[in-house]
Amino acid sequence: MNQSSPWQPITPAKPARATREPLTRERIVDTALRLLVEQGYEAVSMRKVAQALDTGPASLYAHVANKKELDQLMLDRAAADMVLPDADPEHWQEQLKAAMDEILRVMRAYPGLARAAIGQVPLGEYAMLSTERMLAILKAGRVPDQAAAWAVDLIPLFITATAFEESVQGAADFAPEDLAGFVDQLRSFFGSLDPARFPLTIALAGAMTTGASGDDRFDFGAQVIIAGLASMVPPQQ
Amino acid sequence: MNQSSPWQPITPAKPARATREPLTRERIVDTALRLLVEQGYEAVSMRKVAQALDTGPASLYAHVANKKELDQLMLDRAAADMVLPDADPEHWQEQLKAAMDEILRVMRAYPGLARAAIGQVPLGEYAMLSTERMLAILKAGRVPDQAAAWAVDLIPLFITATAFEESVQGAADFAPEDLAGFVDQLRSFFGSLDPARFPLTIALAGAMTTGASGDDRFDFGAQVIIAGLASMVPPQQ
DNA sequence: ACCTGAACACCGTTCAAGT
DNA sequence: ACCTGAACACCGTTCAAGT
């Protein structure tokens, strides 16, 4: 080849395609969360995130330590969406319930996020701001310090486990409308057990299968936790 | 080669090695649980279970539908180890606590089992016998039917999530003795936050980091749940 | 410092072929 | 019916090489 041929300029006037934006932590987390929302947790692999950014998986490691860190970053980005109320001593129980609802709402907005969150201590800025606000609500309710400190661990544990369970159900084969069929099957399975060995399971088959979708089950768990915490508040004066 | 050579008998007197025992569901579950106990949940792959049984992964699929079914079978095998008390109306709260302790004990005996159990409805015989016994305890305590039915979902959710968290911590790099160092780091991290934004996290740094190992945190959660359920028991008569 | 291709050491599952 | 080898379509992470 000629080193300088007239129809092959040495410096092309323009690259064939616009220069790609450089990779950043932010773009990686954005892309990961987009994949999470659009295609679920299984779609958030280092390889698929890289592919969506039009690069190879190795390129991500300059910005993110590993998959676990990416999971944490996604969680904290999502936690930024949570809006928890300012503490009001008169209504701490309602406020705590509202806070739990809000955390579940955000978890549900990013289906599969619970899989990234479960079992991890969330140390991101936004997750910790949520913790701080929950502590304020509990202290306003005069929940003892040690109980409040453990409660802000127990509450996300409960919510995350709930959202995790929902995401497993959601990721299963059946569409939402098949869920009703599954619940029917489950109830008749309970009903068909040996009455000598499973009398209560049979008797409560209906109660055990209600609230499989919707919020009744979650509201019950929240109520149990709140009532349990309330029982630890010492009498006034 | 000669079709019948004198030093190469057509029917060897004995196979070189004993005939392998045939694969069964039971042997597969046994092997999977052994790997789980010895090497943790990550070691329980279809391929590694097959390898431990001296065969290929495809061979397992004649006995087990898929990995998820194997997880369920492991869980139910472990559930057979659980010994829950007969219901006694006088002591339902203590009995419920004992039942929760027992379920956690078995979970801990199979580290990583929580990862197989989380998010699944356990429909195996032994898991359901545990459920039946918990229902008996709750009914003995006059917990309303719907609350009891949901409680036997909430309680394993809590225990499994707790065990899951422990298994993540356990699978992390640090050995048990490094945990203390990690907790120290965490406490000083909380202490070093911006006092204007995280006043309560700073004030409660000590309380939030106590009970990282041991049973205090679990006992607290169990107490919250039991007290919450007790608050739903209608007054006598 | 950032990015890349290629490789390493894995996964779960399927399928045609054997016995 | 049960078992197998080989393949398919994936993983997370590392590393030497480029710019």
Coordinates of C-alpha atoms (C1' of nucleotides) in Angstrom, one line a residue:
Chain A
M1 CA 0.0 0.0 0.0
N2 CA 1.1 3.6 -0.7
Q3 CA 1.9 5.5 2.4
S4 CA 0.1 8.5 1.1
S5 CA -2.5 7.8 -1.5
P6 CA -4.8 10.7 -2.7
W7 CA -8.0 8.9 -2.0
Q8 CA -7.0 7.6 1.4
P9 CA -6.2 10.7 3.5
I10 CA -3.8 10.0 6.3
T11 CA -6.0 11.8 8.8
P12 CA -9.7 11.1 8.0
A13 CA -11.7 14.2 8.3
K14 CA -14.0 12.5 10.8
P15 CA -14.1 9.2 12.5
A16 CA -16.7 6.9 10.9
R17 CA -18.8 7.1 14.1
A18 CA -19.0 9.6 16.9
T19 CA -16.4 9.1 19.6
R20 CA -17.9 6.9 22.3
E21 CA -18.6 8.5 25.6
P22 CA -16.0 7.3 28.1
L23 CA -17.1 4.7 30.6
T24 CA -17.9 5.9 34.0
R25 CA -19.2 4.3 37.2
E26 CA -22.4 6.3 36.7
R27 CA -23.0 5.1 33.1
I28 CA -22.4 1.5 34.2
V29 CA -24.9 1.7 37.1
D30 CA -27.4 3.5 34.9
T31 CA -27.1 0.7 32.3
A32 CA -27.3 -2.0 34.9
L33 CA -30.5 -0.6 36.4
R34 CA -32.0 -0.2 33.0
L35 CA -31.4 -3.8 32.3
L36 CA -32.7 -4.8 35.7
V37 CA -36.0 -2.9 35.1
E38 CA -36.4 -4.1 31.5
Q39 CA -35.3 -7.7 31.8
G40 CA -34.9 -8.7 35.5
Y41 CA -32.0 -9.6 37.7
E42 CA -30.6 -12.4 35.5
A43 CA -30.1 -9.9 32.7
V44 CA -27.7 -7.9 34.9
S45 CA -24.5 -9.8 34.3
M46 CA -21.1 -8.1 33.8
R47 CA -21.1 -9.3 30.3
K48 CA -24.5 -8.1 29.4
V49 CA -24.0 -4.7 31.0
A50 CA -20.7 -4.4 29.0
Q51 CA -22.5 -5.5 25.8
A52 CA -25.2 -2.8 26.4
L53 CA -22.4 -0.3 26.7
D54 CA -20.9 -1.7 23.5
T55 CA -17.7 -2.9 25.1
G56 CA -16.2 -6.1 26.6
P57 CA -16.7 -7.3 30.2
A58 CA -13.1 -6.6 31.2
S59 CA -13.6 -2.9 30.6
L60 CA -16.0 -2.6 33.5
Y61 CA -13.4 -3.6 36.0
A62 CA -11.6 -0.3 35.7
H63 CA -14.6 1.4 37.4
V64 CA -16.3 -1.3 39.5
A65 CA -14.5 -3.8 41.7
N66 CA -16.7 -6.7 40.9
K67 CA -20.3 -7.8 40.5
K68 CA -21.0 -7.5 44.2
E69 CA -20.0 -3.9 44.2
L70 CA -22.2 -3.2 41.2
D71 CA -25.1 -4.8 43.1
Q72 CA -24.4 -2.5 46.0
L73 CA -24.3 0.6 43.7
M74 CA -27.6 -0.3 42.1
L75 CA -29.2 -0.7 45.5
D76 CA -27.9 2.7 46.6
R77 CA -29.0 4.4 43.4
A78 CA -32.5 2.9 44.0
A79 CA -32.4 3.9 47.7
A80 CA -32.1 7.5 46.5
D81 CA -35.7 7.2 45.3
M82 CA -37.0 6.5 48.8
V83 CA -38.8 9.4 50.5
L84 CA -39.3 8.8 54.2
P85 CA -41.3 11.1 56.4
D86 CA -39.9 13.5 59.1
A87 CA -40.4 12.0 62.5
D88 CA -43.5 13.0 64.4
P89 CA -43.8 11.5 67.9
E90 CA -47.6 11.5 67.7
H91 CA -47.7 9.1 64.8
W92 CA -44.6 7.0 64.9
Q93 CA -46.4 3.7 64.2
E94 CA -48.2 5.1 61.1
Q95 CA -44.9 6.7 60.0
L96 CA -43.0 3.5 60.4
K97 CA -45.6 1.7 58.3
A98 CA -45.4 4.4 55.7
A99 CA -41.6 4.1 55.6
M100 CA -41.9 0.3 55.1
D101 CA -44.4 0.8 52.3
E102 CA -42.1 3.2 50.6
I103 CA -39.1 0.9 50.8
L104 CA -41.2 -1.9 49.4
R105 CA -42.5 0.4 46.7
V106 CA -39.0 1.2 45.5
M107 CA -37.9 -2.4 45.7
R108 CA -40.9 -3.3 43.5
A109 CA -40.0 -0.5 41.0
Y110 CA -36.8 -2.4 40.3
P111 CA -37.9 -6.0 40.1
G112 CA -35.1 -8.2 41.1
L113 CA -33.2 -5.6 43.1
A114 CA -34.0 -7.6 46.2
R115 CA -31.7 -10.3 44.8
A116 CA -28.9 -7.8 44.8
A117 CA -29.7 -6.5 48.2
I118 CA -30.4 -9.6 50.2
G119 CA -27.7 -10.5 52.7
Q120 CA -25.7 -7.4 52.2
V121 CA -25.2 -4.6 54.8
P122 CA -26.2 -1.5 52.7
L123 CA -23.5 1.1 53.4
G124 CA -24.3 3.5 50.6
E125 CA -25.1 7.1 51.3
Y126 CA -28.8 6.9 50.3
A127 CA -29.5 3.6 52.0
M128 CA -27.9 5.0 55.2
L129 CA -30.1 8.2 55.0
S130 CA -33.1 5.9 55.0
T131 CA -31.7 4.2 58.0
E132 CA -31.2 7.5 59.7
R133 CA -34.8 8.5 59.1
M134 CA -36.1 5.2 60.4
L135 CA -34.0 5.7 63.5
A136 CA -35.6 9.1 64.0
I137 CA -39.1 7.7 63.8
L138 CA -38.3 4.9 66.2
K139 CA -36.7 7.3 68.7
A140 CA -39.7 9.6 68.4
G141 CA -41.7 6.6 69.4
R142 CA -39.5 6.1 72.4
V143 CA -38.4 2.7 71.3
P144 CA -35.3 1.9 73.4
D145 CA -31.9 2.5 71.6
Q146 CA -30.8 -1.1 71.3
A147 CA -34.2 -2.1 70.0
A148 CA -34.2 0.7 67.5
A149 CA -30.7 -0.2 66.4
W150 CA -31.7 -3.8 65.8
A151 CA -35.0 -2.8 64.3
V152 CA -33.4 -0.9 61.4
D153 CA -31.7 -4.2 60.6
L154 CA -34.8 -6.3 61.0
I155 CA -37.1 -4.1 59.0
P156 CA -35.1 -4.1 55.7
L157 CA -34.5 -7.8 56.3
F158 CA -38.2 -8.4 56.3
I159 CA -38.9 -6.1 53.3
T160 CA -36.0 -7.4 51.2
A161 CA -37.0 -11.0 51.9
T162 CA -40.6 -10.2 50.9
A163 CA -39.5 -8.5 47.7
F164 CA -37.1 -11.4 47.0
E165 CA -40.0 -13.9 47.3
E166 CA -42.1 -11.8 45.0
S167 CA -39.3 -11.6 42.4
V168 CA -38.9 -15.4 42.5
Q169 CA -42.6 -15.8 42.0
G170 CA -42.5 -13.1 39.2
A171 CA -39.5 -14.8 37.5
A172 CA -41.3 -18.2 37.5
D173 CA -42.9 -19.3 34.3
F174 CA -46.4 -18.2 35.1
A175 CA -47.7 -14.8 34.2
P176 CA -49.6 -12.8 36.9
E177 CA -52.9 -14.3 35.8
D178 CA -51.6 -17.8 36.2
L179 CA -50.8 -17.0 39.8
A180 CA -54.5 -17.4 40.7
G181 CA -54.4 -20.9 39.2
F182 CA -51.3 -21.7 41.2
V183 CA -52.9 -20.6 44.4
D184 CA -56.0 -22.7 43.6
Q185 CA -53.7 -25.7 43.0
L186 CA -51.9 -25.0 46.3
R187 CA -55.1 -24.8 48.2
S188 CA -56.5 -28.0 46.9
F189 CA -53.1 -29.7 47.6
F190 CA -53.3 -28.6 51.2
G191 CA -56.9 -29.9 51.3
S192 CA -55.9 -33.3 50.0
L193 CA -53.3 -34.0 52.7
D194 CA -53.7 -36.8 55.2
P195 CA -56.1 -35.4 57.8
A196 CA -54.5 -37.5 60.6
R197 CA -51.1 -35.8 60.1
F198 CA -52.0 -32.3 58.7
P199 CA -55.3 -31.4 60.4
L200 CA -54.5 -27.7 60.9
T201 CA -52.9 -27.2 57.5
I202 CA -56.2 -28.6 56.0
A203 CA -58.4 -26.5 58.2
L204 CA -56.5 -23.4 57.4
A205 CA -55.9 -24.1 53.7
G206 CA -58.0 -21.1 52.8
A207 CA -56.3 -18.7 55.2
M208 CA -52.8 -19.9 54.2
T209 CA -53.4 -19.2 50.6
T210 CA -55.0 -15.8 50.9
G211 CA -52.9 -12.7 50.1
A212 CA -50.6 -14.5 47.8
S213 CA -50.7 -11.4 45.6
G214 CA -51.4 -7.9 46.8
D215 CA -50.3 -6.4 50.1
D216 CA -52.2 -8.2 52.8
R217 CA -49.4 -10.5 53.7
F218 CA -46.9 -7.7 53.8
D219 CA -49.2 -5.5 55.8
F220 CA -49.6 -8.3 58.3
G221 CA -45.8 -8.7 58.7
A222 CA -45.4 -5.0 59.1
Q223 CA -48.2 -4.9 61.7
V224 CA -46.6 -7.7 63.6
I225 CA -43.2 -6.0 63.6
I226 CA -44.7 -2.6 64.6
A227 CA -46.8 -4.1 67.4
G228 CA -43.8 -6.0 68.6
L229 CA -41.7 -2.9 68.8
A230 CA -44.5 -1.0 70.4
S231 CA -44.5 -3.6 73.2
M232 CA -40.9 -2.6 74.0
V233 CA -41.7 1.0 74.6
P234 CA -41.5 1.6 78.3
P235 CA -44.6 3.2 80.0
Q236 CA -44.6 7.0 79.9
Q237 CA -42.8 8.6 82.9
Chain B
M1 CA -7.5 -58.5 16.2
N2 CA -8.6 -62.1 16.6
Q3 CA -12.2 -62.5 17.5
S4 CA -11.4 -65.1 20.1
S5 CA -7.9 -65.1 21.4
P6 CA -7.0 -67.4 24.3
W7 CA -5.6 -64.7 26.5
Q8 CA -8.5 -62.3 26.0
P9 CA -11.6 -64.1 27.2
I10 CA -14.8 -62.9 25.6
T11 CA -16.5 -62.7 28.9
P12 CA -14.2 -61.4 31.6
A13 CA -14.6 -63.3 34.8
K14 CA -15.2 -60.1 36.7
P15 CA -15.4 -56.4 35.7
A16 CA -12.3 -54.4 36.6
R17 CA -14.2 -52.5 39.3
A18 CA -17.4 -53.3 41.3
T19 CA -20.6 -52.4 39.4
R20 CA -21.5 -48.9 40.4
E21 CA -24.6 -48.5 42.5
P22 CA -27.3 -47.1 40.4
L23 CA -28.2 -43.4 40.7
T24 CA -31.2 -42.6 42.8
R25 CA -32.9 -39.5 43.9
E26 CA -31.7 -40.3 47.4
R27 CA -28.1 -40.7 46.5
I28 CA -28.2 -37.5 44.6
V29 CA -29.7 -35.6 47.6
D30 CA -27.3 -37.2 50.0
T31 CA -24.3 -36.2 47.9
A32 CA -25.6 -32.7 47.4
L33 CA -26.1 -32.2 51.1
R34 CA -22.6 -33.6 51.8
L35 CA -21.1 -31.1 49.4
L36 CA -23.2 -28.4 51.0
V37 CA -21.9 -29.1 54.5
E38 CA -18.3 -29.6 53.4
Q39 CA -17.9 -26.9 50.9
G40 CA -20.9 -24.5 51.0
Y41 CA -23.7 -23.7 48.6
E42 CA -21.5 -22.7 45.7
A43 CA -20.1 -26.3 45.6
V44 CA -23.6 -27.7 45.0
S45 CA -23.8 -27.5 41.3
M46 CA -25.3 -30.1 39.1
R47 CA -21.8 -30.7 37.6
K48 CA -20.1 -31.1 41.0
V49 CA -22.8 -33.3 42.4
A50 CA -22.5 -35.5 39.3
Q51 CA -18.7 -35.5 39.5
A52 CA -18.9 -36.6 43.2
L53 CA -21.1 -39.4 42.0
D54 CA -18.6 -40.3 39.3
T55 CA -20.8 -39.5 36.4
G56 CA -21.8 -36.6 34.1
P57 CA -24.2 -33.8 34.8
A58 CA -26.7 -35.1 32.3
S59 CA -27.2 -38.3 34.3
L60 CA -28.9 -36.4 37.1
Y61 CA -31.7 -35.3 35.0
A62 CA -33.3 -38.7 34.9
H63 CA -33.9 -38.4 38.7
V64 CA -34.2 -34.7 39.4
A65 CA -36.1 -32.2 37.2
N66 CA -33.6 -29.4 37.6
K67 CA -31.4 -27.5 40.1
K68 CA -34.4 -25.9 41.8
E69 CA -35.9 -29.2 42.5
L70 CA -32.7 -30.4 44.0
D71 CA -32.6 -27.4 46.2
Q72 CA -36.1 -28.2 47.4
L73 CA -35.2 -31.8 48.1
M74 CA -32.1 -30.7 50.1
L75 CA -34.3 -28.4 52.1
D76 CA -36.9 -31.0 52.9
R77 CA -34.2 -33.6 53.8
A78 CA -32.8 -31.0 56.3
A79 CA -36.3 -30.2 57.6
A80 CA -36.6 -33.9 58.6
D81 CA -34.0 -33.0 61.3
M82 CA -36.2 -30.4 63.0
V83 CA -37.8 -31.5 66.2
L84 CA -40.6 -29.1 67.3
P85 CA -42.5 -29.4 70.6
D86 CA -46.1 -30.6 71.1
A87 CA -48.3 -27.7 71.6
D88 CA -49.0 -26.6 75.2
P89 CA -51.4 -23.7 75.7
E90 CA -49.7 -22.5 78.8
H91 CA -46.4 -21.9 77.1
W92 CA -47.1 -21.1 73.5
Q93 CA -44.7 -18.1 73.4
E94 CA -41.8 -20.1 74.8
Q95 CA -42.6 -22.9 72.5
L96 CA -42.8 -20.7 69.5
K97 CA -39.4 -19.3 70.4
A98 CA -38.1 -22.9 70.8
A99 CA -39.4 -23.8 67.4
M100 CA -37.7 -20.8 65.8
D101 CA -34.4 -21.7 67.5
E102 CA -34.7 -25.2 66.2
I103 CA -35.4 -24.2 62.6
L104 CA -32.4 -21.8 62.8
R105 CA -30.3 -24.6 64.4
V106 CA -30.9 -26.9 61.4
M107 CA -30.3 -24.1 58.9
R108 CA -27.0 -23.4 60.5
A109 CA -26.1 -27.1 60.5
Y110 CA -26.3 -27.0 56.7
P111 CA -24.4 -23.7 55.9
G112 CA -25.8 -22.3 52.7
L113 CA -29.1 -24.1 52.8
A114 CA -30.8 -20.8 53.3
R115 CA -29.7 -19.9 49.8
A116 CA -31.5 -22.9 48.5
A117 CA -34.6 -22.2 50.6
I118 CA -35.1 -18.4 50.2
G119 CA -38.0 -17.4 48.2
Q120 CA -39.4 -20.9 47.8
V121 CA -42.6 -22.2 49.2
P122 CA -41.5 -25.3 51.0
L123 CA -44.0 -28.1 50.1
G124 CA -42.0 -31.1 51.1
E125 CA -43.4 -33.5 53.6
Y126 CA -41.0 -32.6 56.5
A127 CA -41.2 -28.9 56.0
M128 CA -44.9 -29.1 56.0
L129 CA -44.9 -31.2 59.2
S130 CA -42.9 -28.3 60.8
T131 CA -45.5 -25.9 59.6
E132 CA -48.3 -28.1 61.0
R133 CA -46.6 -28.1 64.4
M134 CA -46.1 -24.3 64.4
L135 CA -49.8 -23.9 63.6
A136 CA -50.6 -26.1 66.6
I137 CA -48.6 -23.9 68.9
L138 CA -50.2 -20.7 67.5
K139 CA -53.7 -22.1 67.8
A140 CA -52.9 -23.2 71.4
G141 CA -52.0 -19.6 72.0
R142 CA -55.4 -18.5 70.6
V143 CA -53.7 -16.5 67.8
P144 CA -56.5 -15.9 65.2
D145 CA -56.6 -18.2 62.2
Q146 CA -55.7 -15.7 59.6
A147 CA -52.8 -14.4 61.7
A148 CA -51.6 -17.9 62.4
A149 CA -51.8 -18.8 58.7
W150 CA -49.7 -15.8 57.7
A151 CA -47.4 -16.2 60.7
V152 CA -46.2 -19.6 59.5
D153 CA -45.1 -17.8 56.4
L154 CA -43.5 -14.8 58.1
I155 CA -41.5 -16.9 60.6
P156 CA -39.6 -19.0 58.1
L157 CA -39.2 -15.9 56.0
F158 CA -37.4 -14.3 59.0
I159 CA -35.4 -17.3 59.9
T160 CA -34.3 -18.0 56.3
A161 CA -33.3 -14.4 55.7
T162 CA -31.3 -14.4 58.9
A163 CA -29.5 -17.6 58.0
F164 CA -29.0 -16.3 54.5
E165 CA -27.3 -13.2 55.8
E166 CA -25.1 -15.3 58.0
S167 CA -24.1 -17.5 55.1
V168 CA -23.2 -14.5 53.0
Q169 CA -21.0 -13.2 55.9
G170 CA -19.6 -16.7 56.4
A171 CA -18.8 -17.1 52.7
A172 CA -17.0 -13.7 52.6
D173 CA -13.3 -13.7 52.7
F174 CA -12.8 -13.2 56.4
A175 CA -12.6 -16.0 58.9
P176 CA -14.8 -15.8 62.0
E177 CA -12.1 -14.0 64.0
D178 CA -11.8 -11.3 61.3
L179 CA -15.5 -10.6 61.9
A180 CA -14.6 -8.7 65.0
G181 CA -12.2 -6.5 63.0
F182 CA -14.9 -5.9 60.4
V183 CA -17.4 -4.9 63.1
D184 CA -14.8 -2.5 64.6
Q185 CA -14.3 -0.9 61.1
L186 CA -18.0 -0.6 60.7
R187 CA -18.5 1.1 64.0
S188 CA -15.7 3.6 63.3
F189 CA -17.2 4.2 59.9
F190 CA -20.5 5.1 61.5
G191 CA -18.8 7.3 63.9
S192 CA -16.9 9.2 61.2
L193 CA -20.1 10.2 59.3
D194 CA -21.2 13.8 59.0
P195 CA -22.9 14.6 62.3
A196 CA -25.3 17.1 60.6
R197 CA -26.8 14.4 58.4
F198 CA -26.3 11.2 60.4
P199 CA -26.7 12.2 64.1
L200 CA -28.6 9.1 65.2
T201 CA -26.5 6.6 63.2
I202 CA -23.5 8.1 65.0
A203 CA -25.2 8.1 68.4
L204 CA -26.3 4.5 68.0
A205 CA -23.1 3.2 66.3
G206 CA -22.4 1.0 69.2
A207 CA -25.9 -0.4 69.4
M208 CA -26.1 -1.0 65.7
T209 CA -22.9 -3.1 65.6
T210 CA -23.6 -5.2 68.7
G211 CA -24.8 -8.8 68.1
A212 CA -23.2 -9.1 64.7
S213 CA -22.2 -12.6 65.7
G214 CA -24.1 -14.7 68.2
D215 CA -27.8 -14.9 68.8
D216 CA -28.8 -11.5 70.2
R217 CA -30.0 -10.1 66.9
F218 CA -32.0 -13.2 66.1
D219 CA -33.5 -13.4 69.6
F220 CA -34.5 -9.8 69.2
G221 CA -36.3 -10.5 65.9
A222 CA -38.0 -13.5 67.4
Q223 CA -39.1 -11.5 70.4
V224 CA -40.5 -8.8 68.2
I225 CA -42.5 -11.3 66.1
I226 CA -43.8 -13.2 69.1
A227 CA -44.8 -10.0 70.9
G228 CA -46.5 -8.8 67.8
L229 CA -48.5 -12.0 67.4
A230 CA -49.3 -11.9 71.1
S231 CA -50.9 -8.5 70.6
M232 CA -53.3 -10.1 68.2
V233 CA -54.7 -12.6 70.6
P234 CA -58.2 -11.5 71.7
P235 CA -58.8 -11.0 75.4
Q236 CA -59.9 -14.2 77.2
Q237 CA -63.7 -14.6 77.0
Chain C
dA1 C1' -5.2 5.6 33.4
dC2 C1' -8.2 3.4 30.7
dC3 C1' -9.6 0.0 27.5
dT4 C1' -9.4 -4.3 24.9
dG5 C1' -9.2 -9.4 23.2
dA6 C1' -8.5 -13.6 24.7
dA7 C1' -8.4 -16.9 27.9
dC8 C1' -9.5 -19.5 32.4
dA9 C1' -12.4 -21.9 35.0
dC10 C1' -16.7 -22.4 35.6
dC11 C1' -22.5 -22.7 35.2
dG12 C1' -27.6 -25.3 33.9
dT13 C1' -29.7 -27.8 30.5
dT14 C1' -30.6 -30.4 26.1
dC15 C1' -30.1 -34.0 22.9
dA16 C1' -28.9 -37.8 20.1
dA17 C1' -26.9 -42.0 20.9
dG18 C1' -26.1 -46.0 23.4
dT19 C1' -27.5 -50.1 26.7
Chain D
dA1 C1' -35.7 -46.7 31.6
dC2 C1' -31.5 -45.2 32.5
dC3 C1' -27.1 -43.4 31.4
dT4 C1' -23.6 -41.0 28.6
dG5 C1' -20.5 -37.6 25.7
dA6 C1' -20.8 -33.7 23.6
dA7 C1' -22.6 -29.5 22.7
dC8 C1' -25.1 -25.0 23.6
dA9 C1' -25.5 -20.8 25.6
dC10 C1' -24.1 -18.8 29.2
dC11 C1' -21.2 -16.9 33.9
dG12 C1' -17.3 -13.7 36.8
dT13 C1' -12.7 -12.5 36.6
dT14 C1' -7.8 -12.0 35.2
dC15 C1' -4.0 -10.7 32.3
dA16 C1' -0.9 -9.2 28.9
dA17 C1' -1.1 -5.9 25.4
dG18 C1' -2.3 -1.8 23.5
dT19 C1' -3.3 3.6 23.6

